[in-house]
GROMACS .gro file of C-alpha atoms in nm:
model
  256
    1MET     CA    1  -1.898  -1.553  -0.024
    2PRO     CA    2  -1.950  -1.697  -0.331
    3ASP     CA    3  -1.760  -2.036  -0.411
    4TYR     CA    4  -1.580  -1.933  -0.726
    5ASP     CA    5  -1.471  -2.264  -0.924
    6SER     CA    6  -1.181  -2.059  -1.154
    7PHE     CA    7  -1.002  -1.729  -1.116
    8GLU     CA    8  -1.152  -1.695  -1.447
    9GLU     CA    9  -1.523  -1.679  -1.253
   10PHE     CA   10  -1.421  -1.480  -1.064
   11VAL     CA   11  -1.284  -1.232  -1.319
   12ASP     CA   12  -1.624  -1.286  -1.474
   13ARG     CA   13  -1.775  -1.116  -1.177
   14LEU     CA   14  -1.530  -0.829  -1.152
   15GLN     CA   15  -1.617  -0.775  -1.539
   16GLU     CA   16  -1.924  -0.717  -1.446
   17ILE     CA   17  -1.921  -0.465  -1.169
   18GLU     CA   18  -1.712  -0.296  -1.415
   19LEU     CA   19  -2.036  -0.281  -1.641
   20MET     CA   20  -2.230  -0.140  -1.344
   21GLY     CA   21  -2.075   0.175  -1.397
   22TYR     CA   22  -2.099   0.393  -1.070
   23VAL     CA   23  -2.215   0.244  -0.763
   24GLU     CA   24  -2.293   0.431  -0.406
   25THR     CA   25  -2.054   0.335  -0.149
   26HIS     CA   26  -2.167   0.087   0.114
   27ARG     CA   27  -1.980   0.228   0.406
   28ALA     CA   28  -1.852   0.634   0.436
   29GLY     CA   29  -1.479   0.712   0.454
   30ASN     CA   30  -1.186   0.598   0.351
   31THR     CA   31  -1.270   0.240   0.386
   32GLY     CA   32  -1.574   0.253   0.158
   33ILE     CA   33  -1.424   0.174  -0.132
   34GLY     CA   34  -1.293  -0.202   0.007
   35LYS     CA   35  -1.627  -0.251   0.149
   36THR     CA   36  -1.810  -0.217  -0.186
   37LEU     CA   37  -1.592  -0.363  -0.368
   38GLU     CA   38  -1.604  -0.700  -0.146
   39ASP     CA   39  -1.982  -0.650  -0.095
   40LEU     CA   40  -2.068  -0.698  -0.489
   41LEU     CA   41  -1.817  -0.969  -0.490
   42GLY     CA   42  -1.946  -1.155  -0.225
   43ILE     CA   43  -1.693  -1.192   0.051
   44GLU     CA   44  -1.768  -1.114   0.345
   45GLU     CA   45  -1.577  -0.868   0.584
   46ASN     CA   46  -1.302  -0.986   0.832
   47ASN     CA   47  -0.911  -0.891   0.975
   48ILE     CA   48  -0.783  -1.214   0.896
   49PRO     CA   49  -0.467  -1.177   0.707
   50GLY     CA   50  -0.423  -1.377   0.369
   51PRO     CA   51  -0.612  -1.436   0.032
   52ASP     CA   52  -0.947  -1.272   0.008
   53ALA     CA   53  -1.115  -1.421  -0.309
   54ALA     CA   54  -1.000  -1.696  -0.565
   55GLY     CA   55  -0.689  -1.749  -0.375
   56VAL     CA   56  -0.526  -1.417  -0.425
   57GLU     CA   57  -0.482  -1.094  -0.184
   58LEU     CA   58  -0.756  -0.842  -0.306
   59LYS     CA   59  -0.672  -0.429  -0.274
   60SER     CA   60  -0.871  -0.152  -0.431
   61ALA     CA   61  -0.802   0.216  -0.454
   62ARG     CA   62  -0.924   0.542  -0.565
   63ARG     CA   63  -0.759   0.648  -0.838
   64ASN     CA   64  -0.477   0.939  -0.771
   65SER     CA   65  -0.619   0.989  -0.422
   66GLY     CA   66  -0.278   1.002  -0.280
   67SER     CA   67  -0.373   0.824   0.011
   68MET     CA   68  -0.120   0.638   0.192
   69MET     CA   69  -0.102   0.249   0.250
   70THR     CA   70   0.084   0.037   0.466
   71LEU     CA   71   0.284  -0.196   0.265
   72PHE     CA   72   0.505  -0.382   0.509
   73THR     CA   73   0.693  -0.323   0.829
   74LYS     CA   74   1.041  -0.430   0.832
   75GLU     CA   75   1.305  -0.335   1.013
   76PRO     CA   76   1.704  -0.372   0.858
   77PRO     CA   77   1.869  -0.659   0.869
   78ARG     CA   78   2.139  -0.720   1.175
   79GLY     CA   79   2.471  -0.696   0.968
   80SER     CA   80   2.333  -0.375   0.788
   81ARG     CA   81   2.300  -0.131   1.033
   82GLU     CA   82   2.520   0.087   1.251
   83LEU     CA   83   2.234   0.184   1.507
   84TRP     CA   84   1.907   0.034   1.576
   85ALA     CA   85   1.592   0.063   1.815
   86SER     CA   86   1.682   0.196   2.186
   87SER     CA   87   2.071   0.315   2.025
   88LEU     CA   88   1.922   0.520   1.766
   89VAL     CA   89   1.623   0.693   1.986
   90GLU     CA   90   1.889   0.792   2.243
   91LYS     CA   91   2.119   0.939   2.001
   92TYR     CA   92   1.892   1.071   1.732
   93GLY     CA   93   1.564   1.129   1.902
   94TYR     CA   94   1.372   1.401   2.038
   95GLU     CA   95   1.112   1.430   2.320
   96ASP     CA   96   0.747   1.350   2.207
   97ASP     CA   97   0.382   1.452   2.365
   98ASP     CA   98   0.426   1.212   2.633
   99GLY     CA   99   0.720   1.308   2.733
  100ARG     CA  100   0.937   1.025   2.618
  101PRO     CA  101   1.231   1.011   2.371
  102ALA     CA  102   1.081   0.899   2.031
  103LEU     CA  103   1.200   0.873   1.676
  104LYS     CA  104   0.864   0.896   1.489
  105ILE     CA  105   0.923   1.029   1.154
  106THR     CA  106   0.879   1.036   0.765
  107LEU     CA  107   1.210   1.009   0.565
  108HIS     CA  108   1.246   1.180   0.204
  109ILE     CA  109   1.418   1.090  -0.071
  110ASP     CA  110   1.765   1.241  -0.095
  111GLU     CA  111   1.610   1.570   0.138
  112PHE     CA  112   1.749   1.558   0.488
  113ASN     CA  113   1.433   1.576   0.738
  114ASN     CA  114   1.429   1.789   1.069
  115GLN     CA  115   1.621   1.517   1.229
  116GLY     CA  116   1.847   1.509   0.982
  117PHE     CA  117   1.755   1.188   0.816
  118ARG     CA  118   1.689   1.085   0.463
  119THR     CA  119   1.673   0.801   0.204
  120VAL     CA  120   1.894   0.750  -0.077
  121THR     CA  121   1.918   0.423  -0.314
  122ASP     CA  122   2.138   0.242  -0.506
  123GLU     CA  123   2.164  -0.057  -0.769
  124GLU     CA  124   2.240  -0.250  -0.406
  125GLY     CA  125   1.919  -0.118  -0.211
  126VAL     CA  126   1.794   0.135   0.011
  127HIS     CA  127   2.007   0.312   0.264
  128ILE     CA  128   1.844   0.548   0.598
  129GLU     CA  129   2.149   0.807   0.598
  130HIS     CA  130   2.224   1.081   0.870
  131GLU     CA  131   2.387   1.445   0.757
  132ASP     CA  132   2.650   1.396   1.022
  133ASP     CA  133   2.727   1.024   1.081
  134GLY     CA  134   2.664   0.869   0.715
  135VAL     CA  135   2.444   0.566   0.636
  136ILE     CA  136   2.337   0.394   0.941
  137ALA     CA  137   2.117   0.094   0.777
  138THR     CA  138   2.121  -0.048   0.488
  139TYR     CA  139   1.807  -0.251   0.313
  140PRO     CA  140   1.944  -0.530   0.043
  141LEU     CA  141   1.770  -0.517  -0.291
  142ASP     CA  142   1.716  -0.897  -0.239
  143TYR     CA  143   1.619  -0.817   0.145
  144LEU     CA  144   1.311  -0.626   0.039
  145ARG     CA  145   1.227  -0.844  -0.242
  146ASP     CA  146   1.173  -1.141   0.008
  147ALA     CA  147   0.978  -0.945   0.237
  148TYR     CA  148   0.770  -0.790  -0.036
  149GLU     CA  149   0.688  -1.147  -0.178
  150GLU     CA  150   0.628  -1.260   0.146
  151LYS     CA  151   0.359  -0.993   0.169
  152PHE     CA  152   0.208  -0.999  -0.211
  153PRO     CA  153   0.253  -1.320  -0.331
  154GLU     CA  154   0.016  -1.245  -0.610
  155MET     CA  155  -0.264  -0.970  -0.594
  156VAL     CA  156  -0.504  -0.862  -0.775
  157LEU     CA  157  -0.558  -0.429  -0.734
  158VAL     CA  158  -0.884  -0.298  -0.873
  159GLU     CA  159  -0.866   0.093  -0.928
  160ALA     CA  160  -1.220   0.323  -0.932
  161ASP     CA  161  -1.278   0.626  -1.004
  162THR     CA  162  -1.533   0.833  -0.813
  163GLN     CA  163  -1.798   1.109  -0.791
  164THR     CA  164  -1.990   1.262  -0.527
  165ILE     CA  165  -2.325   1.331  -0.563
  166ASP     CA  166  -2.555   1.491  -0.263
  167GLY     CA  167  -2.302   1.440  -0.040
  168ASP     CA  168  -2.208   1.048  -0.105
  169GLU     CA  169  -1.929   0.913  -0.291
  170TYR     CA  170  -1.973   0.652  -0.572
  171PHE     CA  171  -1.731   0.420  -0.727
  172TRP     CA  172  -1.672   0.283  -1.081
  173PHE     CA  173  -1.447   0.031  -1.062
  174ASN     CA  174  -1.347   0.015  -1.453
  175GLU     CA  175  -0.961  -0.096  -1.405
  176GLY     CA  176  -0.834  -0.381  -1.258
  177TYR     CA  177  -0.492  -0.636  -1.252
  178TYR     CA  178  -0.330  -0.966  -1.197
  179LEU     CA  179  -0.029  -0.875  -1.024
  180GLU     CA  180   0.265  -1.134  -0.931
  181GLY     CA  181   0.649  -1.106  -0.881
  182PHE     CA  182   0.882  -0.844  -0.721
  183ASN     CA  183   0.988  -0.540  -0.937
  184GLY     CA  184   1.289  -0.469  -0.783
  185GLU     CA  185   1.432  -0.120  -1.010
  186GLU     CA  186   1.069  -0.015  -1.010
  187PHE     CA  187   1.030  -0.015  -0.628
  188LEU     CA  188   1.369   0.165  -0.612
  189ASN     CA  189   1.208   0.416  -0.854
  190LEU     CA  190   0.875   0.428  -0.675
  191ILE     CA  191   1.093   0.536  -0.363
  192ARG     CA  192   1.286   0.790  -0.606
  193GLU     CA  193   0.936   0.992  -0.696
  194SER     CA  194   0.864   0.995  -0.307
  195ILE     CA  195   0.542   0.739  -0.375
  196ILE     CA  196   0.683   0.516  -0.117
  197LYS     CA  197   0.822   0.626   0.141
  198ILE     CA  198   0.997   0.465   0.507
  199ASP     CA  199   0.833   0.599   0.830
  200LEU     CA  200   1.067   0.528   1.155
  201ARG     CA  201   0.802   0.421   1.448
  202MET     CA  202   1.032   0.400   1.794
  203HIS     CA  203   0.994   0.533   2.113
  204LEU     CA  204   1.161   0.444   2.460
  205ARG     CA  205   0.982   0.284   2.738
  206ASP     CA  206   1.028   0.414   3.114
  207SER     CA  207   1.273   0.111   3.155
  208GLY     CA  208   1.503   0.262   2.833
  209GLY     CA  209   1.417  -0.027   2.594
  210ALA     CA  210   1.295   0.063   2.278
  211ARG     CA  211   0.933   0.037   2.189
  212ASN     CA  212   0.923  -0.032   1.795
  213HIS     CA  213   0.614  -0.022   1.637
  214GLY     CA  214   0.776  -0.151   1.343
  215THR     CA  215   0.970   0.024   1.013
  216ALA     CA  216   0.715   0.065   0.755
  217PHE     CA  217   0.753   0.101   0.387
  218ARG     CA  218   0.423   0.297   0.276
  219ILE     CA  219   0.265   0.397  -0.047
  220LYS     CA  220   0.151   0.744  -0.158
  221ASP     CA  221  -0.048   0.644  -0.408
  222THR     CA  222  -0.195   0.282  -0.413
  223SER     CA  223  -0.287   0.317  -0.772
  224LYS     CA  224   0.060   0.291  -0.880
  225LEU     CA  225   0.167  -0.010  -0.661
  226ASP     CA  226   0.105  -0.255  -0.968
  227ARG     CA  227   0.422  -0.077  -1.116
  228ALA     CA  228   0.619  -0.286  -0.826
  229PHE     CA  229   0.538  -0.585  -0.961
  230GLU     CA  230   0.727  -0.788  -1.251
  231THR     CA  231   0.376  -0.962  -1.418
  232ARG     CA  232   0.061  -0.745  -1.483
  233SER     CA  233  -0.185  -0.869  -1.666
  234GLN     CA  234  -0.520  -0.621  -1.735
  235LEU     CA  235  -0.837  -0.788  -1.623
  236ILE     CA  236  -1.073  -0.510  -1.673
  237ASP     CA  237  -1.001  -0.166  -1.829
  238GLY     CA  238  -1.324   0.060  -1.871
  239ILE     CA  239  -1.153   0.344  -2.029
  240GLY     CA  240  -1.367   0.532  -2.301
  241ARG     CA  241  -1.712   0.407  -2.213
  242ASP     CA  242  -1.961   0.729  -2.084
  243ALA     CA  243  -2.035   0.546  -1.722
  244THR     CA  244  -2.259   0.796  -1.508
  245VAL     CA  245  -2.456   0.713  -1.231
  246THR     CA  246  -2.770   0.539  -1.274
  247GLU     CA  247  -3.121   0.385  -1.100
  248ASP     CA  248  -2.913   0.046  -1.196
  249SER     CA  249  -2.589   0.125  -1.028
  250GLN     CA  250  -2.743   0.268  -0.754
  251GLN     CA  251  -2.897  -0.060  -0.631
  252GLY     CA  252  -2.546  -0.204  -0.577
  253LEU     CA  253  -2.640  -0.595  -0.468
  254SER     CA  254  -2.956  -0.571  -0.621
  255ASP     CA  255  -2.876  -0.788  -0.944
  256PHE     CA  256  -2.621  -1.036  -0.729
   0.00000   0.00000   0.00000
């Protein structure tokens, strides 16, 4: 990958990419946006956790896509849960397609789902509640802050408009932010607006022990992720520019 000498040099490259207008995807499917941006930035694709470029994590999002992304997985602290894992599945679970007791559900804000669970929030944090037994687990806000900042101490989020031409997707990477810190109130607001949801993902093994794939906090629209950060600095903004698909933009990496 390019050896960016500074964050400013990295931002300069982002601004150059913005001026390219619409660029044809370098890969079909959901991961095409990330692959295309990484290629334009000269970042080699890998599955190793950690900073992507210029010392920060890089995320890209189709604007208004409604796609789901897992922010982090975290179990409520032991002192803040009445039931969990095997005892939770045994009491509230159902039989999954493999014939196992399971509890693989999405929780909705203030509305009980078919298994009788919902999410409620207050200034203290996030609570998982059952319609018969009340609050069974709580995520204190400070606990969520630690989980969030461990995963996202700082980030560059780049948003793109999309077009489909002759069956091929094109991206215009025209808005980007440097994000840092945790905005607890906005994180709770994203839950209240059903943009962030909680998924329970547990089942029981034949031995009776629980197999937990991790309780996931997932965001419905990644372009709204910037709201959950305390610091938000805009790096690129192409609003108002008349971008079109051009011969130059279709070349992708030809000028890099």
